[in-house]
């Protein structure tokens, strides 16, 4: 009987324990970031072994779930270490999630939204601010060069303050601009200082850019400026850097006195040579390029204060950049300031205000001759008198001058100038209302205004007596302002393994631009005031612009493994005809994180394997205003009245240019030490905004229409590795490569159309089946070894006009124009190595371009085979093994030199098309970070000193000063054409970075 009672008692206890153990109680808690202590939204919370019982944290990081005392809760979030907590008898469990070492949880700012690196389904590249500012430049484009696959950056000018040309995945537009769109702090447009950048993100495919449909065809660059974090202690940062800059001469070397004398002696008639080239000239040897260029000085001073006080976070900065150019009379100065404030007005309402101001001053050479003549003037001409004053060639005809152009650079530059200054102010007001844990509303509003003035002064002392205009002064003034508003409603809900987020938005913008230019002449010497001149010309315009957009985006994620995103945007712009004013831009993208599948769970090596795909459309409206209307010029007069002259024909159907984009990508992370990103893309720009030729009988030569298609497709790869990782030594490497193939698919006519430089001497053809920048000129075959004649290719045609063969010819006019290469590179990329030894660091950055053809226009004058005896010539001492033909049988690169030219050998042909490939050591920086023990005694948070060099060395076969040639054509030059550009410089800098 006792045994029975004991047995019943034990059973009762066991039963009570079992019931208690399996009774499901409500467990609540909060999940925060271990690094920032901020609440984490969207964290998956589930019972271990039962994925059907799960939930996720709300906007405040809170969760609630039913679980038994003997069960375990699992907390997981993309990019964070998974945490497990045994329930036991607890009803409140708070968790701090740590970021994984591979940083897959790095937040990528997409403009309208943010995503973690791991869940991205689009092709993007994100760089931190400190990874940009290793290069000394006021332009973020120069800093970006070589650091993002598929992003081709050309630093095409050494002019201080100049901006680089950026092309994301090739050039798809012809007449319209192909530049990327900038988004600053979530709003399209805006200004920023590179030192204030927190992150820069390049959006490359439609999955990321389609939400910016109206301007995203050229890619999108999203800038996030620095701000303070809640609870942050006050941090003060000073950056000071200074250095010197010298011009890069590359392989270009002009002949000195002896080489030019000996060369001209070989081809000039003896009588003429003895008369014009006395041996006494060998005693003169003025180096024009050495005199026109100088050592410039570069300085940059930056200070910022960031912190948090009560409910307000603040960031304030001021920056001053000053650069003296390597070309005389050129310099640039910029002062900028920024204030970013964030205040919690109520528990659910936050206000962000941002104000940025920039003042810039730019000084350039007063005339193009200053740079162009620096190469062509003869070494026998000295620009200075015996007393050191510059020779006045315009008014003293007795002064000897042998060069073709009687123009003294140094005399003119002491009186003349070209300068500009400008101001830019941008102010943002943003309100974020957390309506519910899963719902928020954000309104971002911006006002910006800018003005500039450009002045060119030509003193009467620099004008020839024969000129009717005795000096001139021109003022060009522009002023503009804009107001924009962007309003977003965002929602996010999670249940179990499912997460659904979405947004809808509306944007509106209006802007106005005013421009006025006036020119006066015949002022007294030294008087550069407009009221001291006689009125000569005037012009200007007053333009309004307006646009609005509706857009939406939805994203669904299952188990943090499968992500699908869809977006749609409708844009309306006043630039287009009323019937086609609105453009519609959809996109879809998806990603599959294969490494999260169960069959990869035991892989220790594979941390991430993700497949991405996207498709979508973006738009381009980068043309002038009112292009769809009949336009008239009112600059003429008739019987003392203003006369209207038609200048453009109306196009009532003008609409959007669109880019159809497809992308397939793969992301791999091995051992948290090796990251590989692969992308394949296919882009077709259609309905191109093109200046289409029209019949002269209409009274016009062209009008703007939607015509033509251009395709870009290519391959991108980026590999980042941690080669060595020890406590006192670390070595990381990053390599990226972008390969692009461009092809014109259709044009208004099957034969295509030509584009040329100012005087029409050099041409490119835009023709179906070929690259958009295809060089079109006679084909050079070389030098006839028997007689030294130039040889070109003569095409042979049948009765139907089809090419059936070719033969060599030494008659230039018999050599027909044909496609002989492209200005577009075959591929480009960058190579980076970072080393850390104790407190020392060494960073080496390189970039490269391969497969483009540069047309060297300068050589038609300075490598002319005797055609021009009053211009200096390019020296053969350039390492390219050039050789002049001298006798029968010579295998030469250059024809026989003949006085006044050898059968047009220096005429435009593929002879002057050169390989533009190069490999450049872009930057080397050696730095030392002072140890923390010493800093704590000094009450400092950080102290770094560094020395750096930009453009240390360039390896190329190009014969000019620099192979970085602009891929954006202008009214003067074609894309890829070299014509006396301002060469970039080599900069040596020393800097100090202090943080308190």
Short mmCIF file of N, CA and C in Angstrom, two decimals, residues 573-691:
data_model
loop_
_atom_site.label_atom_id
_atom_site.label_comp_id
_atom_site.label_asym_id
_atom_site.label_seq_id
_atom_site.Cartn_x
_atom_site.Cartn_y
_atom_site.Cartn_z
N UNK A 573 7.65 65.39 -67.40
CA UNK A 573 8.62 66.48 -67.51
C UNK A 573 8.17 67.49 -68.54
N UNK A 574 8.37 68.76 -68.20
CA UNK A 574 7.98 69.84 -69.12
C UNK A 574 8.91 69.93 -70.32
N UNK A 575 9.98 69.13 -70.37
CA UNK A 575 10.89 69.15 -71.52
C UNK A 575 10.28 68.49 -72.75
N UNK A 576 9.23 67.68 -72.54
CA UNK A 576 8.68 66.90 -73.65
C UNK A 576 7.31 67.39 -74.08
N UNK A 577 6.94 66.96 -75.28
CA UNK A 577 5.65 67.35 -75.85
C UNK A 577 4.51 66.84 -74.97
N UNK A 578 3.42 67.58 -74.87
CA UNK A 578 2.32 67.20 -73.97
C UNK A 578 1.82 65.77 -74.15
N UNK A 579 1.75 65.27 -75.38
CA UNK A 579 1.20 63.93 -75.59
C UNK A 579 2.17 62.83 -75.15
N UNK A 580 3.46 63.15 -75.02
CA UNK A 580 4.45 62.15 -74.58
C UNK A 580 5.21 62.62 -73.35
N UNK A 581 4.58 63.42 -72.55
CA UNK A 581 5.25 64.04 -71.41
C UNK A 581 5.53 63.04 -70.29
N UNK A 582 4.74 62.00 -70.19
CA UNK A 582 4.89 61.04 -69.09
C UNK A 582 5.59 59.78 -69.56
N UNK A 583 6.57 59.34 -68.79
CA UNK A 583 7.27 58.09 -69.06
C UNK A 583 7.02 57.10 -67.94
N UNK A 584 7.00 55.81 -68.28
CA UNK A 584 6.69 54.76 -67.31
C UNK A 584 7.87 53.79 -67.24
N UNK A 585 8.34 53.53 -66.01
CA UNK A 585 9.58 52.78 -65.84
C UNK A 585 9.41 51.69 -64.78
N UNK A 586 9.19 50.43 -65.22
CA UNK A 586 9.03 49.32 -64.28
C UNK A 586 10.35 48.59 -64.07
N UNK A 587 10.42 47.79 -63.01
CA UNK A 587 11.58 46.91 -62.80
C UNK A 587 11.19 45.78 -61.87
N UNK A 588 11.89 44.65 -62.03
CA UNK A 588 11.76 43.51 -61.11
C UNK A 588 13.17 42.96 -60.87
N UNK A 589 13.40 42.47 -59.66
CA UNK A 589 14.67 41.86 -59.34
C UNK A 589 14.46 40.79 -58.27
N UNK A 590 15.38 39.86 -58.21
CA UNK A 590 15.29 38.80 -57.23
C UNK A 590 16.65 38.24 -56.87
N UNK A 591 16.74 37.67 -55.69
CA UNK A 591 17.99 37.04 -55.28
C UNK A 591 17.68 35.77 -54.50
N UNK A 592 18.59 34.83 -54.63
CA UNK A 592 18.48 33.53 -53.94
C UNK A 592 19.79 33.32 -53.20
N UNK A 593 19.71 33.33 -51.86
CA UNK A 593 20.91 33.10 -51.05
C UNK A 593 21.05 31.58 -50.89
N UNK A 594 21.76 31.01 -51.83
CA UNK A 594 21.88 29.56 -51.91
C UNK A 594 22.56 28.99 -50.68
N UNK A 595 23.48 29.74 -50.12
CA UNK A 595 24.24 29.25 -48.97
C UNK A 595 23.40 29.06 -47.73
N UNK A 596 22.17 29.57 -47.71
CA UNK A 596 21.30 29.37 -46.56
C UNK A 596 20.46 28.10 -46.67
N UNK A 597 20.58 27.40 -47.80
CA UNK A 597 19.86 26.15 -47.94
C UNK A 597 20.46 25.10 -46.99
N UNK A 598 19.61 24.16 -46.61
CA UNK A 598 20.04 23.14 -45.63
C UNK A 598 21.23 22.35 -46.12
N UNK A 599 21.30 22.12 -47.45
CA UNK A 599 22.39 21.30 -47.96
C UNK A 599 23.71 22.04 -47.97
N UNK A 600 23.69 23.34 -47.55
CA UNK A 600 24.95 24.08 -47.39
C UNK A 600 25.23 24.38 -45.92
N UNK A 601 24.39 23.90 -45.05
CA UNK A 601 24.49 24.28 -43.64
C UNK A 601 25.81 23.87 -43.01
N UNK A 602 26.39 22.76 -43.45
CA UNK A 602 27.62 22.28 -42.83
C UNK A 602 28.89 22.81 -43.49
N UNK A 603 28.72 23.69 -44.47
CA UNK A 603 29.90 24.21 -45.16
C UNK A 603 30.59 25.27 -44.29
N UNK A 604 31.82 25.00 -43.93
CA UNK A 604 32.58 25.96 -43.14
C UNK A 604 33.25 27.02 -44.03
N UNK A 605 33.49 26.66 -45.26
CA UNK A 605 34.20 27.58 -46.16
C UNK A 605 33.25 28.61 -46.76
N UNK A 606 32.07 28.18 -47.18
CA UNK A 606 31.16 29.05 -47.92
C UNK A 606 30.28 29.84 -46.96
N UNK A 607 30.56 31.13 -46.84
CA UNK A 607 29.75 31.98 -45.97
C UNK A 607 28.58 32.60 -46.72
N UNK A 608 28.78 32.81 -48.03
CA UNK A 608 27.70 33.38 -48.82
C UNK A 608 27.81 32.92 -50.26
N UNK A 609 26.70 32.48 -50.81
CA UNK A 609 26.57 32.18 -52.23
C UNK A 609 25.19 32.69 -52.64
N UNK A 610 25.18 33.76 -53.43
CA UNK A 610 23.92 34.41 -53.77
C UNK A 610 23.83 34.63 -55.27
N UNK A 611 22.68 34.30 -55.82
CA UNK A 611 22.38 34.52 -57.24
C UNK A 611 21.41 35.68 -57.35
N UNK A 612 21.72 36.63 -58.25
CA UNK A 612 20.88 37.81 -58.44
C UNK A 612 20.45 37.94 -59.89
N UNK A 613 19.27 38.52 -60.10
CA UNK A 613 18.80 38.81 -61.46
C UNK A 613 17.88 40.02 -61.40
N UNK A 614 17.92 40.82 -62.46
CA UNK A 614 17.06 42.00 -62.50
C UNK A 614 16.76 42.39 -63.94
N UNK A 615 15.63 43.05 -64.10
CA UNK A 615 15.24 43.64 -65.38
C UNK A 615 14.46 44.90 -65.09
N UNK A 616 14.63 45.90 -65.95
CA UNK A 616 13.85 47.12 -65.76
C UNK A 616 14.16 48.16 -66.80
N UNK A 617 13.47 49.27 -66.69
CA UNK A 617 13.66 50.39 -67.61
C UNK A 617 13.90 51.68 -66.83
N UNK A 618 14.78 52.51 -67.39
CA UNK A 618 15.00 53.84 -66.84
C UNK A 618 14.91 54.84 -67.99
N UNK A 619 14.92 56.14 -67.63
CA UNK A 619 14.72 57.16 -68.64
C UNK A 619 15.85 58.17 -68.70
N UNK A 620 15.82 58.98 -69.75
CA UNK A 620 16.79 60.05 -69.92
C UNK A 620 16.07 61.27 -70.46
N UNK A 621 16.20 62.37 -69.73
CA UNK A 621 15.60 63.64 -70.17
C UNK A 621 16.65 64.74 -70.23
N UNK A 622 17.91 64.35 -70.38
CA UNK A 622 19.02 65.30 -70.31
C UNK A 622 19.22 66.04 -71.64
N UNK A 623 18.25 66.87 -71.96
CA UNK A 623 18.34 67.75 -73.13
C UNK A 623 17.91 69.14 -72.69
N UNK A 624 18.01 70.10 -73.60
CA UNK A 624 17.59 71.45 -73.29
C UNK A 624 16.08 71.56 -73.17
N UNK A 625 15.62 72.67 -72.64
CA UNK A 625 14.19 72.91 -72.49
C UNK A 625 13.56 73.35 -73.80
N UNK A 626 12.26 73.07 -73.95
CA UNK A 626 11.44 73.53 -75.07
C UNK A 626 11.90 72.99 -76.42
N UNK A 627 12.60 71.87 -76.43
CA UNK A 627 13.08 71.32 -77.70
C UNK A 627 11.94 70.82 -78.59
N UNK A 628 10.75 70.65 -78.05
CA UNK A 628 9.62 70.17 -78.84
C UNK A 628 8.86 71.31 -79.52
N UNK A 629 9.26 72.56 -79.23
CA UNK A 629 8.55 73.72 -79.78
C UNK A 629 9.34 74.36 -80.91
N UNK A 630 8.63 75.08 -81.79
CA UNK A 630 9.30 75.96 -82.73
C UNK A 630 10.06 77.01 -81.93
N UNK A 631 11.33 77.23 -82.30
CA UNK A 631 12.13 78.19 -81.54
C UNK A 631 12.69 79.26 -82.48
N UNK A 632 12.85 80.46 -81.90
CA UNK A 632 13.31 81.60 -82.68
C UNK A 632 14.42 82.31 -81.91
N UNK A 633 15.33 82.89 -82.68
CA UNK A 633 16.37 83.73 -82.10
C UNK A 633 15.98 85.19 -82.31
N UNK A 634 16.09 85.98 -81.24
CA UNK A 634 15.74 87.39 -81.30
C UNK A 634 16.98 88.27 -81.23
N UNK A 635 18.09 87.74 -81.70
CA UNK A 635 19.35 88.49 -81.61
C UNK A 635 19.62 89.36 -82.84
N UNK A 636 18.75 89.27 -83.85
CA UNK A 636 18.96 90.04 -85.08
C UNK A 636 18.09 91.31 -85.08
N UNK A 637 18.41 92.21 -86.01
CA UNK A 637 17.64 93.43 -86.16
C UNK A 637 17.16 93.59 -87.59
N UNK A 638 16.01 94.24 -87.76
CA UNK A 638 15.49 94.54 -89.09
C UNK A 638 14.82 95.91 -89.01
N UNK A 639 15.37 96.86 -89.76
CA UNK A 639 14.85 98.23 -89.76
C UNK A 639 14.75 98.78 -88.33
N UNK A 640 15.85 98.57 -87.59
CA UNK A 640 15.97 99.05 -86.21
C UNK A 640 14.96 98.43 -85.25
N UNK A 641 14.38 97.33 -85.64
CA UNK A 641 13.50 96.58 -84.76
C UNK A 641 14.09 95.19 -84.51
N UNK A 642 13.73 94.60 -83.38
CA UNK A 642 14.17 93.25 -83.09
C UNK A 642 13.52 92.28 -84.07
N UNK A 643 14.33 91.42 -84.66
CA UNK A 643 13.83 90.47 -85.65
C UNK A 643 13.91 89.05 -85.10
N UNK A 644 12.91 88.25 -85.41
CA UNK A 644 12.87 86.84 -84.99
C UNK A 644 13.28 85.95 -86.15
N UNK A 645 14.28 85.10 -85.88
CA UNK A 645 14.77 84.19 -86.90
C UNK A 645 14.52 82.75 -86.44
N UNK A 646 13.81 81.93 -87.24
CA UNK A 646 13.58 80.54 -86.85
C UNK A 646 14.90 79.78 -86.73
N UNK A 647 15.06 79.05 -85.62
CA UNK A 647 16.30 78.29 -85.41
C UNK A 647 16.04 76.80 -85.18
N UNK A 648 14.81 76.44 -84.86
CA UNK A 648 14.54 75.02 -84.62
C UNK A 648 13.09 74.69 -84.98
N UNK A 649 12.95 73.54 -85.61
CA UNK A 649 11.63 73.05 -86.03
C UNK A 649 10.96 72.30 -84.87
N UNK A 650 9.67 72.46 -84.74
CA UNK A 650 8.93 71.81 -83.66
C UNK A 650 8.84 70.31 -83.88
N UNK A 651 8.72 69.57 -82.78
CA UNK A 651 8.46 68.13 -82.82
C UNK A 651 7.39 67.82 -81.80
N UNK A 652 6.13 67.76 -82.21
CA UNK A 652 5.02 67.57 -81.26
C UNK A 652 4.95 66.17 -80.66
N UNK A 653 5.84 65.26 -81.07
CA UNK A 653 5.82 63.89 -80.52
C UNK A 653 7.07 63.59 -79.69
N UNK A 654 7.90 64.58 -79.42
CA UNK A 654 9.14 64.33 -78.68
C UNK A 654 8.85 63.77 -77.30
N UNK A 655 9.52 62.67 -76.96
CA UNK A 655 9.27 62.01 -75.68
C UNK A 655 10.54 61.49 -75.04
N UNK A 656 10.38 60.56 -74.12
CA UNK A 656 11.48 60.07 -73.31
C UNK A 656 12.41 59.14 -74.09
N UNK A 657 13.68 59.23 -73.80
CA UNK A 657 14.64 58.20 -74.17
C UNK A 657 14.64 57.17 -73.04
N UNK A 658 14.59 55.89 -73.38
CA UNK A 658 14.53 54.85 -72.35
C UNK A 658 15.68 53.87 -72.50
N UNK A 659 16.07 53.29 -71.38
CA UNK A 659 17.11 52.27 -71.36
C UNK A 659 16.53 51.00 -70.78
N UNK A 660 16.58 49.93 -71.55
CA UNK A 660 16.08 48.62 -71.15
C UNK A 660 17.26 47.81 -70.62
N UNK A 661 17.24 47.47 -69.32
CA UNK A 661 18.40 46.86 -68.67
C UNK A 661 18.09 45.46 -68.14
N UNK A 662 19.02 44.54 -68.37
CA UNK A 662 18.94 43.19 -67.81
C UNK A 662 20.27 42.86 -67.15
N UNK A 663 20.21 42.25 -65.97
CA UNK A 663 21.44 41.95 -65.22
C UNK A 663 21.33 40.58 -64.55
N UNK A 664 22.44 39.85 -64.57
CA UNK A 664 22.54 38.57 -63.86
C UNK A 664 23.83 38.60 -63.06
N UNK A 665 23.73 38.35 -61.75
CA UNK A 665 24.90 38.47 -60.90
C UNK A 665 25.06 37.32 -59.93
N UNK A 666 26.28 37.15 -59.42
CA UNK A 666 26.62 36.11 -58.46
C UNK A 666 27.55 36.69 -57.41
N UNK A 667 27.23 36.48 -56.12
CA UNK A 667 28.07 36.93 -55.01
C UNK A 667 28.55 35.72 -54.23
N UNK A 668 29.85 35.69 -53.95
CA UNK A 668 30.45 34.56 -53.23
C UNK A 668 31.33 35.11 -52.11
N UNK A 669 31.22 34.48 -50.93
CA UNK A 669 32.10 34.81 -49.81
C UNK A 669 32.64 33.50 -49.24
N UNK A 670 33.97 33.38 -49.24
CA UNK A 670 34.62 32.17 -48.74
C UNK A 670 35.47 32.51 -47.52
N UNK A 671 35.21 31.79 -46.45
CA UNK A 671 36.00 31.89 -45.21
C UNK A 671 36.04 33.29 -44.62
N UNK A 672 35.12 34.14 -45.02
CA UNK A 672 35.15 35.55 -44.61
C UNK A 672 36.46 36.22 -45.00
N UNK A 673 37.14 35.68 -46.01
CA UNK A 673 38.42 36.24 -46.44
C UNK A 673 38.47 36.52 -47.94
N UNK A 674 37.58 35.90 -48.68
CA UNK A 674 37.58 36.06 -50.12
C UNK A 674 36.16 36.36 -50.60
N UNK A 675 35.98 37.53 -51.21
CA UNK A 675 34.69 37.91 -51.76
C UNK A 675 34.81 38.08 -53.27
N UNK A 676 33.86 37.48 -53.99
CA UNK A 676 33.85 37.56 -55.45
C UNK A 676 32.46 38.00 -55.90
N UNK A 677 32.42 39.01 -56.76
CA UNK A 677 31.16 39.49 -57.33
C UNK A 677 31.27 39.45 -58.85
N UNK A 678 30.32 38.77 -59.49
CA UNK A 678 30.29 38.65 -60.95
C UNK A 678 28.96 39.23 -61.46
N UNK A 679 29.02 39.95 -62.57
CA UNK A 679 27.81 40.51 -63.18
C UNK A 679 27.89 40.44 -64.69
N UNK A 680 26.78 40.04 -65.30
CA UNK A 680 26.59 40.11 -66.74
C UNK A 680 25.43 41.07 -66.99
N UNK A 681 25.58 41.98 -67.96
CA UNK A 681 24.51 42.93 -68.19
C UNK A 681 24.27 43.14 -69.68
N UNK A 682 23.07 43.57 -69.98
CA UNK A 682 22.64 43.83 -71.35
C UNK A 682 21.73 45.06 -71.30
N UNK A 683 22.14 46.15 -71.96
CA UNK A 683 21.41 47.42 -71.91
C UNK A 683 21.13 47.89 -73.33
N UNK A 684 19.89 48.23 -73.60
CA UNK A 684 19.52 48.79 -74.90
C UNK A 684 18.84 50.14 -74.67
N UNK A 685 19.50 51.20 -75.14
CA UNK A 685 18.90 52.53 -75.12
C UNK A 685 18.12 52.73 -76.41
N UNK A 686 16.86 53.07 -76.29
CA UNK A 686 16.02 53.22 -77.46
C UNK A 686 15.25 54.54 -77.41
N UNK A 687 14.76 54.93 -78.57
CA UNK A 687 14.12 56.24 -78.66
C UNK A 687 15.10 57.34 -78.30
N UNK A 688 16.33 57.22 -78.82
CA UNK A 688 17.38 58.16 -78.45
C UNK A 688 16.98 59.60 -78.74
N UNK A 689 17.30 60.48 -77.82
CA UNK A 689 17.09 61.91 -78.04
C UNK A 689 18.22 62.39 -78.93
N UNK A 690 17.92 62.51 -80.22
CA UNK A 690 18.96 62.67 -81.23
C UNK A 690 18.68 63.90 -82.09
N UNK A 691 19.75 64.62 -82.41
CA UNK A 691 19.63 65.72 -83.38
C UNK A 691 19.66 65.11 -84.78
#
